[in-house]
C-alpha cells in the first residue's frame, strides 16, 4: 500500500481518515489540510 492509497482509498482506515481529513478526492486536497494530514499520520503511527 502506498501513502496515496492510504490517504485516499484504503477502506481499512476510512474512519480515521474521515476524522482527520474528511473525504479527500485528490492529493492536493490532502496537502491543503496539513494539520489534518499530520494528525492522520500520527494516528497511523507513521510519525513515530
JSON list of C-alpha atoms in Angstrom, two decimals:
[
{"chain": "A", "resi": 1, "resn": "UNK", "atom": "CA", "xyz": [0.00, 0.00, 0.00]},
{"chain": "A", "resi": 2, "resn": "UNK", "atom": "CA", "xyz": [1.27, 3.42, -0.90]},
{"chain": "A", "resi": 3, "resn": "UNK", "atom": "CA", "xyz": [0.71, 6.57, 1.16]},
{"chain": "A", "resi": 4, "resn": "UNK", "atom": "CA", "xyz": [-1.56, 7.84, -1.63]},
{"chain": "A", "resi": 5, "resn": "UNK", "atom": "CA", "xyz": [-3.71, 4.72, -1.41]},
{"chain": "A", "resi": 6, "resn": "UNK", "atom": "CA", "xyz": [-3.99, 5.02, 2.37]},
{"chain": "A", "resi": 7, "resn": "UNK", "atom": "CA", "xyz": [-4.83, 8.74, 2.27]},
{"chain": "A", "resi": 8, "resn": "UNK", "atom": "CA", "xyz": [-7.45, 8.44, -0.48]},
{"chain": "A", "resi": 9, "resn": "UNK", "atom": "CA", "xyz": [-8.78, 4.88, -0.86]},
{"chain": "A", "resi": 10, "resn": "UNK", "atom": "CA", "xyz": [-7.91, 2.32, 1.82]},
{"chain": "A", "resi": 11, "resn": "UNK", "atom": "CA", "xyz": [-11.10, 1.03, 3.41]},
{"chain": "A", "resi": 12, "resn": "UNK", "atom": "CA", "xyz": [-9.23, -0.22, 6.49]},
{"chain": "A", "resi": 13, "resn": "UNK", "atom": "CA", "xyz": [-8.65, 3.33, 7.75]},
{"chain": "A", "resi": 14, "resn": "UNK", "atom": "CA", "xyz": [-11.83, 5.02, 6.50]},
{"chain": "A", "resi": 15, "resn": "UNK", "atom": "CA", "xyz": [-12.98, 6.06, 9.97]},
{"chain": "A", "resi": 16, "resn": "UNK", "atom": "CA", "xyz": [-9.64, 7.63, 10.93]},
{"chain": "A", "resi": 17, "resn": "UNK", "atom": "CA", "xyz": [-9.28, 9.31, 7.53]},
{"chain": "A", "resi": 18, "resn": "UNK", "atom": "CA", "xyz": [-12.72, 10.91, 7.82]},
{"chain": "A", "resi": 19, "resn": "UNK", "atom": "CA", "xyz": [-11.94, 12.21, 11.33]},
{"chain": "A", "resi": 20, "resn": "UNK", "atom": "CA", "xyz": [-8.71, 13.93, 10.27]},
{"chain": "A", "resi": 21, "resn": "UNK", "atom": "CA", "xyz": [-9.12, 14.61, 6.55]},
{"chain": "A", "resi": 22, "resn": "UNK", "atom": "CA", "xyz": [-12.81, 14.45, 5.73]},
{"chain": "A", "resi": 23, "resn": "UNK", "atom": "CA", "xyz": [-13.31, 12.81, 2.35]},
{"chain": "A", "resi": 24, "resn": "UNK", "atom": "CA", "xyz": [-10.44, 13.99, 0.15]},
{"chain": "A", "resi": 25, "resn": "UNK", "atom": "CA", "xyz": [-10.60, 13.07, -3.52]},
{"chain": "A", "resi": 26, "resn": "UNK", "atom": "CA", "xyz": [-7.11, 14.20, -4.52]},
{"chain": "A", "resi": 27, "resn": "UNK", "atom": "CA", "xyz": [-3.64, 14.58, -3.03]},
{"chain": "A", "resi": 28, "resn": "UNK", "atom": "CA", "xyz": [-3.82, 18.41, -3.37]},
{"chain": "A", "resi": 29, "resn": "UNK", "atom": "CA", "xyz": [-6.91, 18.31, -1.12]},
{"chain": "A", "resi": 30, "resn": "UNK", "atom": "CA", "xyz": [-4.94, 16.31, 1.46]},
{"chain": "A", "resi": 31, "resn": "UNK", "atom": "CA", "xyz": [-1.98, 18.70, 1.23]},
{"chain": "A", "resi": 32, "resn": "UNK", "atom": "CA", "xyz": [-4.33, 21.64, 1.73]},
{"chain": "A", "resi": 33, "resn": "UNK", "atom": "CA", "xyz": [-5.06, 20.28, 5.21]},
{"chain": "A", "resi": 34, "resn": "UNK", "atom": "CA", "xyz": [-1.57, 19.79, 6.65]},
{"chain": "A", "resi": 35, "resn": "UNK", "atom": "CA", "xyz": [-2.76, 19.69, 10.26]},
{"chain": "A", "resi": 36, "resn": "UNK", "atom": "CA", "xyz": [-5.29, 17.01, 9.43]},
{"chain": "A", "resi": 37, "resn": "UNK", "atom": "CA", "xyz": [-2.74, 15.06, 7.43]},
{"chain": "A", "resi": 38, "resn": "UNK", "atom": "CA", "xyz": [-0.24, 15.10, 10.30]},
{"chain": "A", "resi": 39, "resn": "UNK", "atom": "CA", "xyz": [-2.95, 14.04, 12.76]},
{"chain": "A", "resi": 40, "resn": "UNK", "atom": "CA", "xyz": [-3.94, 11.18, 10.45]},
{"chain": "A", "resi": 41, "resn": "UNK", "atom": "CA", "xyz": [-0.32, 10.08, 10.05]},
{"chain": "A", "resi": 42, "resn": "UNK", "atom": "CA", "xyz": [0.16, 10.23, 13.81]},
{"chain": "A", "resi": 43, "resn": "UNK", "atom": "CA", "xyz": [-2.97, 8.12, 14.34]},
{"chain": "A", "resi": 44, "resn": "UNK", "atom": "CA", "xyz": [-1.49, 5.51, 11.98]},
{"chain": "A", "resi": 45, "resn": "UNK", "atom": "CA", "xyz": [1.85, 5.57, 13.79]},
{"chain": "A", "resi": 46, "resn": "UNK", "atom": "CA", "xyz": [3.72, 6.98, 10.81]},
{"chain": "A", "resi": 47, "resn": "UNK", "atom": "CA", "xyz": [5.34, 9.78, 12.85]},
{"chain": "A", "resi": 48, "resn": "UNK", "atom": "CA", "xyz": [6.90, 7.54, 15.49]}
]
